[in-house]
Coordinates of C-alpha atoms in Angstrom, one line a residue:
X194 CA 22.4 -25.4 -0.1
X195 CA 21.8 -22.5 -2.3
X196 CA 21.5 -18.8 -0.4
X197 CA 20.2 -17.3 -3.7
X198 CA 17.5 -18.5 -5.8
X199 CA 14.9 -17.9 -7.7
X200 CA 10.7 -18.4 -6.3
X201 CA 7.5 -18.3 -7.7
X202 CA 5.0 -15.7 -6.8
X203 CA 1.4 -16.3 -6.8
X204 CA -1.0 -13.8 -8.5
X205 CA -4.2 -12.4 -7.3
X206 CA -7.6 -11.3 -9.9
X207 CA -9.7 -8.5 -7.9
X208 CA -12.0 -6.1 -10.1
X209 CA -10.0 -3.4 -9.2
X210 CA -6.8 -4.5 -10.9
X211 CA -5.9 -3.6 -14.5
X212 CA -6.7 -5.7 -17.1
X213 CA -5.4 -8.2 -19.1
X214 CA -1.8 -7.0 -20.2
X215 CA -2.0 -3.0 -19.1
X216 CA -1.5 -4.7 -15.6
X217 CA 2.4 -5.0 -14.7
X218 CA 1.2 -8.1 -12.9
X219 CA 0.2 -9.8 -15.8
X220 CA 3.5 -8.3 -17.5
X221 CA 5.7 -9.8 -14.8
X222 CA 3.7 -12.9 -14.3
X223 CA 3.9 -13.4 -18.1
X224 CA 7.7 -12.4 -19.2
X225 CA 8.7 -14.9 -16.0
X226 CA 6.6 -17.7 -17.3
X227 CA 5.1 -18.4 -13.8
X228 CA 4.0 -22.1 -14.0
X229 CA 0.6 -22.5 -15.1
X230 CA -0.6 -19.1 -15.6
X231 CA -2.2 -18.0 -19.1
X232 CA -2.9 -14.7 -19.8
X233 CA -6.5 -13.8 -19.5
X234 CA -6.6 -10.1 -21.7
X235 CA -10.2 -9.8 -20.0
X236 CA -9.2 -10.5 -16.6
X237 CA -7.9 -8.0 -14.0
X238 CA -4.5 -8.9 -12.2
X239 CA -4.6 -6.9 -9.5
X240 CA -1.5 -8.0 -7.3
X241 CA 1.2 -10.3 -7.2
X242 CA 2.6 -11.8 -4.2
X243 CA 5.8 -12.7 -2.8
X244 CA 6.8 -13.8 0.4
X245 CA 5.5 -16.7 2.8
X246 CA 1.7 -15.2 3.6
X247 CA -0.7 -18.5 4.1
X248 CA -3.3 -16.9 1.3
X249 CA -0.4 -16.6 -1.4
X250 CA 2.7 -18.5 -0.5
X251 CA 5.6 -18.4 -2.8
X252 CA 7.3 -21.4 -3.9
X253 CA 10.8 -22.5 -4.7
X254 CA 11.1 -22.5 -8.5
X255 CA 10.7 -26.0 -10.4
X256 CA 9.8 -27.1 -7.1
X257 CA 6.5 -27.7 -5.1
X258 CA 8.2 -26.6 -1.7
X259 CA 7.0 -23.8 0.0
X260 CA 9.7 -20.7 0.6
X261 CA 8.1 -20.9 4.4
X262 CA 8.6 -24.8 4.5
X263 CA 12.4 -24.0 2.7
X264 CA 12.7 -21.4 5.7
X265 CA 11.6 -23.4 8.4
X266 CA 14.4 -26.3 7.5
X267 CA 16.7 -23.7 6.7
X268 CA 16.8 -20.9 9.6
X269 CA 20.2 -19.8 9.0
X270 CA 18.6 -18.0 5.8
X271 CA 16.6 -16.3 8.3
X272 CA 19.6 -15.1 9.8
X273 CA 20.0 -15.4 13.8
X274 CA 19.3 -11.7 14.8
X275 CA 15.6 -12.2 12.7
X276 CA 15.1 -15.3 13.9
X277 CA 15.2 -13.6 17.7
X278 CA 13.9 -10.8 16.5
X279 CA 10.3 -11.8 15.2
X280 CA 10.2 -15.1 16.8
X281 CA 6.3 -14.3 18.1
X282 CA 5.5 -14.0 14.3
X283 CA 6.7 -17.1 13.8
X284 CA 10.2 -16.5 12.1
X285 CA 11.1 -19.9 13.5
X286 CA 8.5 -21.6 11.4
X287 CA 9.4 -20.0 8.2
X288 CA 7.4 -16.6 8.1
X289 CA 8.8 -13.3 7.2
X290 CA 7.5 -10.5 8.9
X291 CA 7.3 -8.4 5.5
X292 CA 5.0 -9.7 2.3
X293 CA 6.2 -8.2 -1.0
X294 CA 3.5 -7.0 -3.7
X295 CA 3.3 -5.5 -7.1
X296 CA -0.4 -4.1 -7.6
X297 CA -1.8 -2.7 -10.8
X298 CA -5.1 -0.6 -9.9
X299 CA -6.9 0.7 -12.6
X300 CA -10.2 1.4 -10.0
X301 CA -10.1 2.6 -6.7
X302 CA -9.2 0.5 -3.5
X303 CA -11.5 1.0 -0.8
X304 CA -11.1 3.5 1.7
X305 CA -9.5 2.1 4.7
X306 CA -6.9 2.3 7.7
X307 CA -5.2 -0.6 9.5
X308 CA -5.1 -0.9 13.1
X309 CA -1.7 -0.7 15.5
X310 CA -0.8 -4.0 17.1
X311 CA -2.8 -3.4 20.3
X312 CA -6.1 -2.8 18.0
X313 CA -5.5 -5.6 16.0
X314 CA -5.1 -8.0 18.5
X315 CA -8.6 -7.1 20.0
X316 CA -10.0 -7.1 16.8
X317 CA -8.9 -10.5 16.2
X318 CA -10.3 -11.8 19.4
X319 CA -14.0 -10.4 18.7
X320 CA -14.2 -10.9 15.1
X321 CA -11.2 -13.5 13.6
X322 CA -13.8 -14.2 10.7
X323 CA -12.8 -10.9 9.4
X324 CA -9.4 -9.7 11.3
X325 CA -7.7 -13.1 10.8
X326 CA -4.8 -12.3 12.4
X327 CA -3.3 -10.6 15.3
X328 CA -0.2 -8.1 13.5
X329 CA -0.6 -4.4 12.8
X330 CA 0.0 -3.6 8.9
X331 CA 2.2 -0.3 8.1
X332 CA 2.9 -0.3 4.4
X333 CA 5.0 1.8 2.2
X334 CA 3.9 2.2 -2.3
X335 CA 6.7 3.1 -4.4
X336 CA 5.0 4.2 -7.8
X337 CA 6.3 1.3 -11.0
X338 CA 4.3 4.1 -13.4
X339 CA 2.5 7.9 -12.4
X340 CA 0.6 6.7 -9.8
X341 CA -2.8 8.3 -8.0
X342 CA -3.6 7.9 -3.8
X343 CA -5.6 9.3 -1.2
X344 CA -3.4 9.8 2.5
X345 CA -4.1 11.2 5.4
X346 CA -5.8 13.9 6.6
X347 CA -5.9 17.4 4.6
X348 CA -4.8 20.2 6.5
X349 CA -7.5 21.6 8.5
X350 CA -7.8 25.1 6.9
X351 CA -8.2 22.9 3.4
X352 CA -11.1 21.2 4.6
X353 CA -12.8 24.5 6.2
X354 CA -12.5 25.8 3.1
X355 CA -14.3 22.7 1.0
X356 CA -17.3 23.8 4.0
X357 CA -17.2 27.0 2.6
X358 CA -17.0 26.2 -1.1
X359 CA -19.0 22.3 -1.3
X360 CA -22.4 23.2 -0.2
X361 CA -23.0 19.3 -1.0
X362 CA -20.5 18.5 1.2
X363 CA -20.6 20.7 4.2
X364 CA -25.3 19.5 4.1
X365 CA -23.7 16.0 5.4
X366 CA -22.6 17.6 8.8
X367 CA -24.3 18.9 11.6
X368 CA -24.0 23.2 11.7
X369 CA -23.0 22.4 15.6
X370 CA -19.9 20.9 14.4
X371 CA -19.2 22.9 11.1
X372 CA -19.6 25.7 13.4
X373 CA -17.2 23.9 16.5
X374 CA -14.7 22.9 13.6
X375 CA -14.3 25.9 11.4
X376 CA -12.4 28.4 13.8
X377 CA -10.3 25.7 15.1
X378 CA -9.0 25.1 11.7
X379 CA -7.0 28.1 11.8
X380 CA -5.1 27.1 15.2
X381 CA -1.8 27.0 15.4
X382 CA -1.9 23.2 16.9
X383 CA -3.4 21.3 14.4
X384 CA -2.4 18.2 16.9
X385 CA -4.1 19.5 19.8
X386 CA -6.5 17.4 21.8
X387 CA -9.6 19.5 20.8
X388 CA -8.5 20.0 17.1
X389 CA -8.3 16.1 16.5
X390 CA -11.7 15.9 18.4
X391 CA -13.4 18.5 16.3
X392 CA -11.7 16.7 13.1
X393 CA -13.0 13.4 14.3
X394 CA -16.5 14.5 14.7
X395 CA -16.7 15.8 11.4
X396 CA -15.3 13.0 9.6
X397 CA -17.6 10.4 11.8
X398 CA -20.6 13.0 10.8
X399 CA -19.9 12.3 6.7
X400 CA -19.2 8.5 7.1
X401 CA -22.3 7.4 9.2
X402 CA -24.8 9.9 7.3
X403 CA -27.4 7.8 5.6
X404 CA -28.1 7.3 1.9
X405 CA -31.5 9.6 2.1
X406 CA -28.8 12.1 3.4
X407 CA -26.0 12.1 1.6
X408 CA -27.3 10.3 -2.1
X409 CA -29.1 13.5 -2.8
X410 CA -26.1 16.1 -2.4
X411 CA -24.1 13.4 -4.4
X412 CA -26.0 13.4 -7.6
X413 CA -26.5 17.5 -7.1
X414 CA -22.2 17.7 -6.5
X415 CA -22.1 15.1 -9.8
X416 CA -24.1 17.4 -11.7
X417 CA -22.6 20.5 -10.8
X418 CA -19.2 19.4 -12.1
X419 CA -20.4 17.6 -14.9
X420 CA -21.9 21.0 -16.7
X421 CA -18.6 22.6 -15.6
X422 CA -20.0 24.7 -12.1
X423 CA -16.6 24.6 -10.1
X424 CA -16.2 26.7 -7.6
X425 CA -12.4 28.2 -7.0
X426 CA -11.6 26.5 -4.1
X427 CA -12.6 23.0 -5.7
X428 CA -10.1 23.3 -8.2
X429 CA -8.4 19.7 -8.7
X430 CA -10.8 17.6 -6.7
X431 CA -13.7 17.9 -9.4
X432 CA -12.2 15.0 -11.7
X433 CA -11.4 12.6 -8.6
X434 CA -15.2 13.1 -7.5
X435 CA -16.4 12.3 -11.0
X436 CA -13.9 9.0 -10.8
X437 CA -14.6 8.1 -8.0
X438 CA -18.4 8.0 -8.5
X439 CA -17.5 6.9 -11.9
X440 CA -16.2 3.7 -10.3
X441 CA -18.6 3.9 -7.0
X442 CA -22.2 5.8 -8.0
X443 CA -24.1 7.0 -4.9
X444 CA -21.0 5.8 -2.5
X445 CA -20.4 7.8 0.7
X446 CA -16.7 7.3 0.6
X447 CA -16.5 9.8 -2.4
X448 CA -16.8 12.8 -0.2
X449 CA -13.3 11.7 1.5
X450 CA -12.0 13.6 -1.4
X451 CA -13.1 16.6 0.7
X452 CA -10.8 15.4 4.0
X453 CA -8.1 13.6 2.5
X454 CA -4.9 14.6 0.7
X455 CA -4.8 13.3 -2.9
X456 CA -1.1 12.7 -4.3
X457 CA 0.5 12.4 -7.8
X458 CA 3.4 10.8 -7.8
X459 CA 6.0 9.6 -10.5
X460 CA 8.0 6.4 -11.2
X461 CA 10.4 6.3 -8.2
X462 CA 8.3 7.9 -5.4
X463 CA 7.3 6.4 -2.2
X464 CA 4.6 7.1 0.7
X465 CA 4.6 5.4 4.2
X466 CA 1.1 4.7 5.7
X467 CA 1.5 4.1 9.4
X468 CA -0.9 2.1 11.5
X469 CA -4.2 4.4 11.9
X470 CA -4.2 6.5 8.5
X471 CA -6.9 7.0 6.5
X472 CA -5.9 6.1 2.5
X473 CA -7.0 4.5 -0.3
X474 CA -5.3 4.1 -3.7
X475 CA -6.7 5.3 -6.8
X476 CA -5.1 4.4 -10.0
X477 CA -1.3 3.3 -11.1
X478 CA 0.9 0.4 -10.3
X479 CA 3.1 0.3 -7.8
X480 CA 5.4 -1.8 -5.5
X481 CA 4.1 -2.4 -2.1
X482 CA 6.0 -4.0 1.2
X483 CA 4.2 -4.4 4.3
X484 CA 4.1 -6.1 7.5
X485 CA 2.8 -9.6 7.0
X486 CA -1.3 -9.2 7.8
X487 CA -4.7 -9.5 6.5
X488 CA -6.1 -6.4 8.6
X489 CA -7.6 -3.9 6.8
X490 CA -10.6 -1.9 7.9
X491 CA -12.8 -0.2 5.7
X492 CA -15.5 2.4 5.3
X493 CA -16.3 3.4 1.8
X494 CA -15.5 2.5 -1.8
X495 CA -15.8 -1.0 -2.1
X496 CA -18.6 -3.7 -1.9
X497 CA -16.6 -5.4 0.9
X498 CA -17.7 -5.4 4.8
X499 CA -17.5 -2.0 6.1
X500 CA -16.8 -1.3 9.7
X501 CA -16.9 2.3 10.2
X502 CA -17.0 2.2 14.2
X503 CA -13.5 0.7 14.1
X504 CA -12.4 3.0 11.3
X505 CA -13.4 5.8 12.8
X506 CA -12.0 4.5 16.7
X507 CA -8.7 3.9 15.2
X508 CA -7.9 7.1 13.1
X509 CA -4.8 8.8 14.8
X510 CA -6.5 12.4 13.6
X511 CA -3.4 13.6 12.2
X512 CA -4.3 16.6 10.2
X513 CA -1.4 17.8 7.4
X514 CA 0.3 18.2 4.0
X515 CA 0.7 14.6 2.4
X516 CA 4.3 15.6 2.1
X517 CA 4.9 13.9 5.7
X518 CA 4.1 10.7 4.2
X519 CA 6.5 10.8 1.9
X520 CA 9.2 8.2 2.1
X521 CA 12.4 10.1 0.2
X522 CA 14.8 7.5 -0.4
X523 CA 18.4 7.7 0.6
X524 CA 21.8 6.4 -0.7
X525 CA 22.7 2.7 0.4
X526 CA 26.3 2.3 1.4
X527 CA 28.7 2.8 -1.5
X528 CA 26.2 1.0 -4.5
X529 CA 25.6 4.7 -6.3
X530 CA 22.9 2.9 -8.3
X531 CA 21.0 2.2 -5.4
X532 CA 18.3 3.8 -3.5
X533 CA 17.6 3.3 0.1
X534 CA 13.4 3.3 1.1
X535 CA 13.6 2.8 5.1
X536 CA 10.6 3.8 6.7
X537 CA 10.1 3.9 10.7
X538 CA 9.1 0.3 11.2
X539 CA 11.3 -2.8 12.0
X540 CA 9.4 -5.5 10.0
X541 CA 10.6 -4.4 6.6
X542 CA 12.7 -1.6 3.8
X543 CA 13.3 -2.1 0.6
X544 CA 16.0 -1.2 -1.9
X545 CA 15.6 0.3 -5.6
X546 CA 18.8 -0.7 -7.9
X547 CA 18.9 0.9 -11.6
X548 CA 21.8 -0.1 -13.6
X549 CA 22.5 1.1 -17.0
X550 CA 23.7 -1.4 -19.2
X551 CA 26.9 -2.5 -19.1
X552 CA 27.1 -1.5 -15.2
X553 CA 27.9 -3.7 -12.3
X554 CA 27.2 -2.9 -8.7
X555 CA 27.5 -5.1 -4.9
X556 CA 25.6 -5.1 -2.0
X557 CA 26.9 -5.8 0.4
X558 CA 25.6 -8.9 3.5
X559 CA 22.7 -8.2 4.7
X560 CA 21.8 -9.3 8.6
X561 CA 18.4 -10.5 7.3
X562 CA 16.3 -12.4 4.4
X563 CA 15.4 -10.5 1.3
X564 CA 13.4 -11.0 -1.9
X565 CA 13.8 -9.2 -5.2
X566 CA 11.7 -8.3 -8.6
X567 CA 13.4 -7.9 -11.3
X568 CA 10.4 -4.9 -13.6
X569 CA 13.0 -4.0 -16.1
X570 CA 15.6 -5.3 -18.3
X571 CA 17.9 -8.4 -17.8
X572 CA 21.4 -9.0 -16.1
X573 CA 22.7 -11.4 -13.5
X574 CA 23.2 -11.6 -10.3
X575 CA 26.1 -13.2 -8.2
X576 CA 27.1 -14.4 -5.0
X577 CA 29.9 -16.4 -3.9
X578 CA 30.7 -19.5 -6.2
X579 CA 27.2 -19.1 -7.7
X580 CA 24.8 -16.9 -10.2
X581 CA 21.9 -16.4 -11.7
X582 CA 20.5 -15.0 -14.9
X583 CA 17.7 -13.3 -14.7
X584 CA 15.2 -10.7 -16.7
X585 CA 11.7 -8.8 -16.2
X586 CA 9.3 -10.6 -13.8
X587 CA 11.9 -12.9 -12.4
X588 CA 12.2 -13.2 -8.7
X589 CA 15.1 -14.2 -6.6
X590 CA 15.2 -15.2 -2.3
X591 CA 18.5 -13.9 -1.0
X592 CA 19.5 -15.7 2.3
X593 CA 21.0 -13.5 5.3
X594 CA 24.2 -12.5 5.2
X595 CA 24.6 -13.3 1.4
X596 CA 26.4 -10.2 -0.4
X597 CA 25.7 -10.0 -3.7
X598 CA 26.8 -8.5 -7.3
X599 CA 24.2 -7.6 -9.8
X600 CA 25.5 -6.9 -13.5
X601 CA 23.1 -5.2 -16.3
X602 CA 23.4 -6.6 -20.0
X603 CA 20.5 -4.0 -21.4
X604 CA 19.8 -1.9 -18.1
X605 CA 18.3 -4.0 -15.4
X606 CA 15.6 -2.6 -12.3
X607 CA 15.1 -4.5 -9.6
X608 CA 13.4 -3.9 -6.5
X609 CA 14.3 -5.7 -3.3
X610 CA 12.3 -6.1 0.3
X611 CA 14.3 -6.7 3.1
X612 CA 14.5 -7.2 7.0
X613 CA 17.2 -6.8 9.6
X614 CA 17.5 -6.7 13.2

């Protein structure tokens, strides 16, 4: 039995993905000749999937088999120490506990958190029609091109001064909690009780205003930009207003970009969005890992069911730079052309190799099962007795404790999801 081999991913059309070729989806999808997909240069591939999730399984290539039905005969591909590990996700039965993505988002996702475990697990039990499973759903983007997102919380002295500047903006909120918020903005405990109390008011104030509310001071803030009328303070929000309405006209969930942090980030770069952070992506592709789960909860930016109560109930309120969700990745044994992403969950981190051609590096066993995407060049990769050649779009399973030696013939970049206990 083979510990490393290639799969199949499964891609996923959603009218905020790229279209037709712009998308690295369709660019993996279509340099790996994934059986039975033709190119569509008017559709939008928005994500590609790989892992065991029921809604997108992966299969072994040139087979019909499942990777979780492959897993499930297989455990010792697990690995033992996984197998005990996440056994009440059903490691046993062939699931990982991390799904593997590459999305290409040319319009923005919706605004949205995920719950922890404990939140999910209720919601689950009162509505499984929409929160159709039971696991919490941390996730961590490392940008594939310049990439665009809104995480977290601004600073609270950042959003006073929007009140001050956005008279749009600060119209949606009651003056008893402008005027309960704005001096606590400059305290020196940002995490306090009362702070995140006063910053949850505010932000529950914007979300549940009604369209006779807030549509007005929308097409007034819309105008104001478009004939150039930016005040100082709004400097670098006016164009993601004007996209975001762009994309969503009349949507509530375009004033976020008056509470949340909005990043730039470059090929390489990584955030971490824990359980109970608001986010929503805006534009770029990226490679995305997270726990195995369907929960999202949203509140603006998208036609899909909104649940604002439970957004706003399961918002942790942390107020601060978006640097602290920044995942800065780290050096990975002795593989120098290897970056190490690890963010503070158990369920999944992932690995970043870039090998100039002609160069040859190992990794080493790993106590867990990984998966790999090859989204530049072409090489090989080895393991015992065995290898495999493989190029752009190509995806490979690597069995626990499987060491492995990749080699580039024209540069090769792979990225590579993995889980230990």
């Amino acid at each position: 039995m083979a510990k490393v081999f290639k799969i199949v991913p499964t891609t996923q059309k959603y009218d905020w993905g790229k279209v037709g070729l712009s998308s690295k989806v369709a660019q993996y999808a279509a340099a790996s000749k994934i059986p039975g997909f033709t190119l569509d240069e008017n559709a939008p591939y928005a994500e590609l999937w790989m892992g065991t999730h029921v809604s997108g399984p992966s299969r072994l290539a040139g087979s019909d088999e499942t990777l979780k039905d492959h897993l499930a005969a297989h455990p010792e591909l697990v690995g033992e120490r996984v197998l005990a590990r996440f056994r009440e996700a059903g490691a046993a039965e062939g699931n990982l506990p991390f799904l593997f993505k590459v999305l290409a988002i040319e319009k923005a996702l919706s605004i949205q958190t995920h719950p922890d475990k404990k939140m999910a697990e209720e919601l689950h039990k009162e509505r499984p029609d929409v929160y159709k499973d039971a696991n919490h759903k941390p996730e961590m983007a490392i940008a594939l091109t310049p990439f665009t997102a809104m995480c977290g919380f601004l600073p609270l002295p950042q959003i006073a001064a929007f009140l001050s500047s956005t008279p749009e903006f600060a119209a949606l909120i009651p003056a008893s909690i402008v005027g309960h918020f704005v001096p606590l903005a400059a305290s020196p405990d940002p995490a306090g009780p009362t702070e995140k109390a006063a910053l949850r008011d505010l932000f529950s104030a914007v979300m549940t205003a009604g369209p006779e509310a807030f549509q007005p001071q929308l097409a007034a803030l819309v105008q104001r930009y478009e004939r150039g009328d930016v005040h100082e303070a709004e400097r670098g929000v006016e164009d993601l207003v004007l996209r975001l309405h762009g994309q969503f006209p009349g949507d509530i969930g375009v004033f976020c970009a008056f509470m949340l942090n909005y990043v730039k980030m470059e090929p390489g770069e990584a955030i971490f969005l824990a359980a109970g952070e608001p986010h929503a992506y805006v534009s770029g592709d990226i490679v995305e890992c997270m726990a195995t789960s369907d929960n999202v909860i949203r509140a603006g930016l998208t036609p899909k069911l909104r649940d604002i109560p439970n957004l706003v109930a399961g918002l942790t309120y942390a107020a601060a730079d978006a640097s602290r969700h920044l995942v800065r990745p780290a050096s990975f044994d002795s593989a120098p052309h290897t970056a190490l992403y690890n963010p503070p969950v158990p369920e999944f981190s992932v690995l970043r190799a870039a090998l100039p051609a002609g160069a040859a590096e190992a990794h080493q066993p790993l106590r867990g099962p990984s998966i790999a995407i090859v989204t530049e060049g072409r090489g090989t990769i080895a393991w015992g007795d065995g290898a495999l050649d493989v190029a752009e779009g190509d995806v490979v399973f690597v069995g626990a404790g499987c060491g492995v030696r990749m080699a580039a013939a024209e540069g090769l970049t792979m990225y590579r999801a993995f889980v230990e206990a």
